[in-house]
Amino acid sequence: MIITRLRVLAVALIALVALSFASTARADEGRVQIRFLKAGWVIGGTIGEGTLTFRGRRYPLSIGGLSYGLTFGGSVTNLRGRVRNINSARDVAGVYGAGSAGAAVIRGPQAVVLTNQSGAVMELSGNQTGLMVNLDLNGMAVSLR
């Protein structure tokens, strides 16, 4: 009786592990390009737009967010890269949170890795133009238009 229950438990555990690997294995990736304006004095705001290219289709994105901490100035940031662990374009939508530190006087490099509540991971790099000094916590909301 105990051996039968252990076998059932073992089979269920193996099935659960196999399903988790299968869903991860089916996850795909896309390309993202975003442009946003960030400005602030202690509290900052971000607004912008972008494009997701996924499975041969292009999806327009809206970007918005807030930050709090040492934030001073204004800048325009252009980032591009990839988004991993998505099964559909809808998986990109959500709130991405991060701590950031940086400075740009005229122009400076930027790189960031962000994760949302659906498990989508954005790996982005590019440049920031303007006058901006920041050491803050920020959240960025991405939505499909």
mmCIF file of C-alpha atoms in Angstrom:
data_model
loop_
_atom_site.group_PDB
_atom_site.id
_atom_site.type_symbol
_atom_site.label_atom_id
_atom_site.label_comp_id
_atom_site.label_asym_id
_atom_site.label_seq_id
_atom_site.Cartn_x
_atom_site.Cartn_y
_atom_site.Cartn_z
ATOM 1 C CA MET A 1 0.000 0.000 0.000
ATOM 2 C CA ILE A 2 2.741 2.482 0.933
ATOM 3 C CA ILE A 3 4.810 1.477 -2.112
ATOM 4 C CA THR A 4 1.833 2.089 -4.417
ATOM 5 C CA ARG A 5 1.323 5.555 -2.960
ATOM 6 C CA LEU A 6 5.027 6.346 -3.354
ATOM 7 C CA ARG A 7 4.868 5.241 -7.016
ATOM 8 C CA VAL A 8 1.837 7.463 -7.652
ATOM 9 C CA LEU A 9 3.570 10.375 -5.928
ATOM 10 C CA ALA A 10 6.752 9.796 -7.952
ATOM 11 C CA VAL A 11 4.827 9.662 -11.254
ATOM 12 C CA ALA A 12 2.928 12.847 -10.351
ATOM 13 C CA LEU A 13 6.169 14.621 -9.435
ATOM 14 C CA ILE A 14 7.845 13.552 -12.686
ATOM 15 C CA ALA A 15 4.807 14.710 -14.690
ATOM 16 C CA LEU A 16 4.832 18.075 -12.933
ATOM 17 C CA VAL A 17 8.541 18.589 -13.618
ATOM 18 C CA ALA A 18 8.105 17.528 -17.253
ATOM 19 C CA LEU A 19 5.248 20.002 -17.737
ATOM 20 C CA SER A 20 7.264 22.867 -16.285
ATOM 21 C CA PHE A 21 10.148 22.107 -18.666
ATOM 22 C CA ALA A 22 7.757 21.736 -21.590
ATOM 23 C CA SER A 23 6.154 25.152 -21.025
ATOM 24 C CA THR A 24 9.595 26.775 -20.750
ATOM 25 C CA ALA A 25 10.811 24.974 -23.859
ATOM 26 C CA ARG A 26 7.882 26.333 -25.888
ATOM 27 C CA ALA A 27 8.582 29.910 -24.804
ATOM 28 C CA ASP A 28 9.807 32.091 -27.638
ATOM 29 C CA GLU A 29 11.584 35.402 -27.950
ATOM 30 C CA GLY A 30 11.088 38.629 -29.854
ATOM 31 C CA ARG A 31 12.885 41.879 -30.585
ATOM 32 C CA VAL A 32 12.012 45.126 -28.810
ATOM 33 C CA GLN A 33 12.826 48.712 -29.659
ATOM 34 C CA ILE A 34 11.670 51.489 -27.314
ATOM 35 C CA ARG A 35 12.152 55.238 -27.001
ATOM 36 C CA PHE A 36 11.124 57.183 -23.926
ATOM 37 C CA LEU A 37 11.484 60.558 -22.257
ATOM 38 C CA LYS A 38 12.353 60.658 -18.557
ATOM 39 C CA ALA A 39 12.287 63.809 -16.455
ATOM 40 C CA GLY A 40 12.154 64.564 -12.796
ATOM 41 C CA TRP A 41 13.268 66.153 -9.598
ATOM 42 C CA VAL A 42 13.202 63.468 -6.842
ATOM 43 C CA ILE A 43 10.018 62.026 -8.389
ATOM 44 C CA GLY A 44 10.402 61.265 -12.078
ATOM 45 C CA GLY A 45 8.100 60.331 -14.880
ATOM 46 C CA THR A 46 8.618 58.299 -18.026
ATOM 47 C CA ILE A 47 6.568 58.313 -21.220
ATOM 48 C CA GLY A 48 7.332 56.695 -24.554
ATOM 49 C CA GLU A 49 6.579 54.190 -27.239
ATOM 50 C CA GLY A 50 8.131 51.233 -28.962
ATOM 51 C CA THR A 51 7.728 48.202 -31.154
ATOM 52 C CA LEU A 52 7.744 44.478 -30.466
ATOM 53 C CA THR A 53 8.632 42.234 -33.388
ATOM 54 C CA PHE A 54 7.399 38.721 -32.638
ATOM 55 C CA ARG A 55 6.929 35.788 -35.027
ATOM 56 C CA GLY A 56 7.151 38.048 -38.072
ATOM 57 C CA ARG A 57 4.591 40.605 -36.855
ATOM 58 C CA ARG A 58 5.100 44.090 -35.427
ATOM 59 C CA TYR A 59 3.160 45.251 -32.372
ATOM 60 C CA PRO A 60 3.146 48.902 -31.221
ATOM 61 C CA LEU A 61 3.905 49.448 -27.528
ATOM 62 C CA SER A 62 3.120 52.253 -25.067
ATOM 63 C CA ILE A 63 5.556 52.976 -22.227
ATOM 64 C CA GLY A 64 4.833 54.856 -18.989
ATOM 65 C CA GLY A 65 6.240 54.904 -15.516
ATOM 66 C CA LEU A 66 7.309 56.608 -12.304
ATOM 67 C CA SER A 67 10.532 56.704 -10.331
ATOM 68 C CA TYR A 68 11.465 57.857 -6.846
ATOM 69 C CA GLY A 69 14.881 58.604 -5.396
ATOM 70 C CA LEU A 70 17.742 60.764 -6.516
ATOM 71 C CA THR A 71 16.452 61.910 -9.898
ATOM 72 C CA PHE A 72 17.466 65.169 -11.502
ATOM 73 C CA GLY A 73 17.153 66.340 -15.088
ATOM 74 C CA GLY A 74 15.665 65.079 -18.293
ATOM 75 C CA SER A 75 16.711 62.699 -21.023
ATOM 76 C CA VAL A 76 15.618 60.753 -24.065
ATOM 77 C CA THR A 77 16.563 57.075 -24.042
ATOM 78 C CA ASN A 78 16.647 54.736 -27.053
ATOM 79 C CA LEU A 79 16.920 51.040 -26.240
ATOM 80 C CA ARG A 80 16.747 47.889 -28.301
ATOM 81 C CA GLY A 81 17.230 44.255 -27.573
ATOM 82 C CA ARG A 82 15.300 41.083 -27.033
ATOM 83 C CA VAL A 83 12.451 39.877 -24.875
ATOM 84 C CA ARG A 84 12.599 36.213 -23.823
ATOM 85 C CA ASN A 85 10.234 33.732 -22.253
ATOM 86 C CA ILE A 86 7.063 34.796 -24.065
ATOM 87 C CA ASN A 87 4.409 32.645 -25.711
ATOM 88 C CA SER A 88 2.399 35.488 -27.241
ATOM 89 C CA ALA A 89 2.754 39.224 -27.776
ATOM 90 C CA ARG A 90 0.440 39.801 -24.785
ATOM 91 C CA ASP A 91 3.104 38.370 -22.462
ATOM 92 C CA VAL A 92 5.219 41.512 -22.978
ATOM 93 C CA ALA A 93 2.555 43.744 -21.441
ATOM 94 C CA GLY A 94 2.907 44.373 -17.738
ATOM 95 C CA VAL A 95 4.835 46.218 -15.080
ATOM 96 C CA TYR A 96 8.619 45.983 -15.031
ATOM 97 C CA GLY A 97 10.455 47.124 -11.905
ATOM 98 C CA ALA A 98 14.113 47.970 -11.406
ATOM 99 C CA GLY A 99 16.585 49.977 -9.441
ATOM 100 C CA SER A 100 18.730 52.154 -11.624
ATOM 101 C CA ALA A 101 21.789 54.305 -11.399
ATOM 102 C CA GLY A 102 23.284 56.384 -14.124
ATOM 103 C CA ALA A 103 24.296 59.726 -15.462
ATOM 104 C CA ALA A 104 24.181 61.296 -18.876
ATOM 105 C CA VAL A 105 25.629 64.641 -19.798
ATOM 106 C CA ILE A 106 24.812 65.036 -23.469
ATOM 107 C CA ARG A 107 25.056 61.282 -24.169
ATOM 108 C CA GLY A 108 25.651 58.094 -22.172
ATOM 109 C CA PRO A 109 25.281 54.311 -22.574
ATOM 110 C CA GLN A 110 22.433 52.401 -20.936
ATOM 111 C CA ALA A 111 21.805 48.697 -20.379
ATOM 112 C CA VAL A 112 19.056 47.040 -18.382
ATOM 113 C CA VAL A 113 17.501 43.631 -17.737
ATOM 114 C CA LEU A 114 13.839 43.751 -16.631
ATOM 115 C CA THR A 115 11.268 41.087 -15.730
ATOM 116 C CA ASN A 116 7.487 41.451 -15.545
ATOM 117 C CA GLN A 117 4.847 39.487 -13.633
ATOM 118 C CA SER A 118 4.338 37.067 -16.571
ATOM 119 C CA GLY A 119 8.015 36.081 -16.552
ATOM 120 C CA ALA A 120 8.927 37.989 -19.727
ATOM 121 C CA VAL A 121 12.569 39.101 -19.568
ATOM 122 C CA MET A 122 13.720 42.187 -21.506
ATOM 123 C CA GLU A 123 17.433 42.575 -22.153
ATOM 124 C CA LEU A 124 17.955 46.059 -23.577
ATOM 125 C CA SER A 125 20.851 48.366 -24.362
ATOM 126 C CA GLY A 126 21.248 51.695 -26.089
ATOM 127 C CA ASN A 127 21.932 55.303 -25.244
ATOM 128 C CA GLN A 128 20.561 58.148 -23.182
ATOM 129 C CA THR A 129 20.778 61.751 -24.396
ATOM 130 C CA GLY A 130 20.264 64.792 -22.170
ATOM 131 C CA LEU A 131 21.210 65.871 -18.676
ATOM 132 C CA MET A 132 20.182 63.205 -16.162
ATOM 133 C CA VAL A 133 21.585 61.961 -12.868
ATOM 134 C CA ASN A 134 19.688 59.191 -11.162
ATOM 135 C CA LEU A 135 19.903 56.658 -8.367
ATOM 136 C CA ASP A 136 16.330 55.519 -7.971
ATOM 137 C CA LEU A 137 13.707 52.818 -7.916
ATOM 138 C CA ASN A 138 11.433 52.849 -10.917
ATOM 139 C CA GLY A 139 8.581 51.016 -12.479
ATOM 140 C CA MET A 140 7.796 50.895 -16.169
ATOM 141 C CA ALA A 141 4.424 49.833 -17.514
ATOM 142 C CA VAL A 142 4.373 48.382 -21.025
ATOM 143 C CA SER A 143 1.110 47.883 -22.891
ATOM 144 C CA LEU A 144 0.151 46.831 -26.399
ATOM 145 C CA ARG A 145 -1.576 49.580 -28.373
#
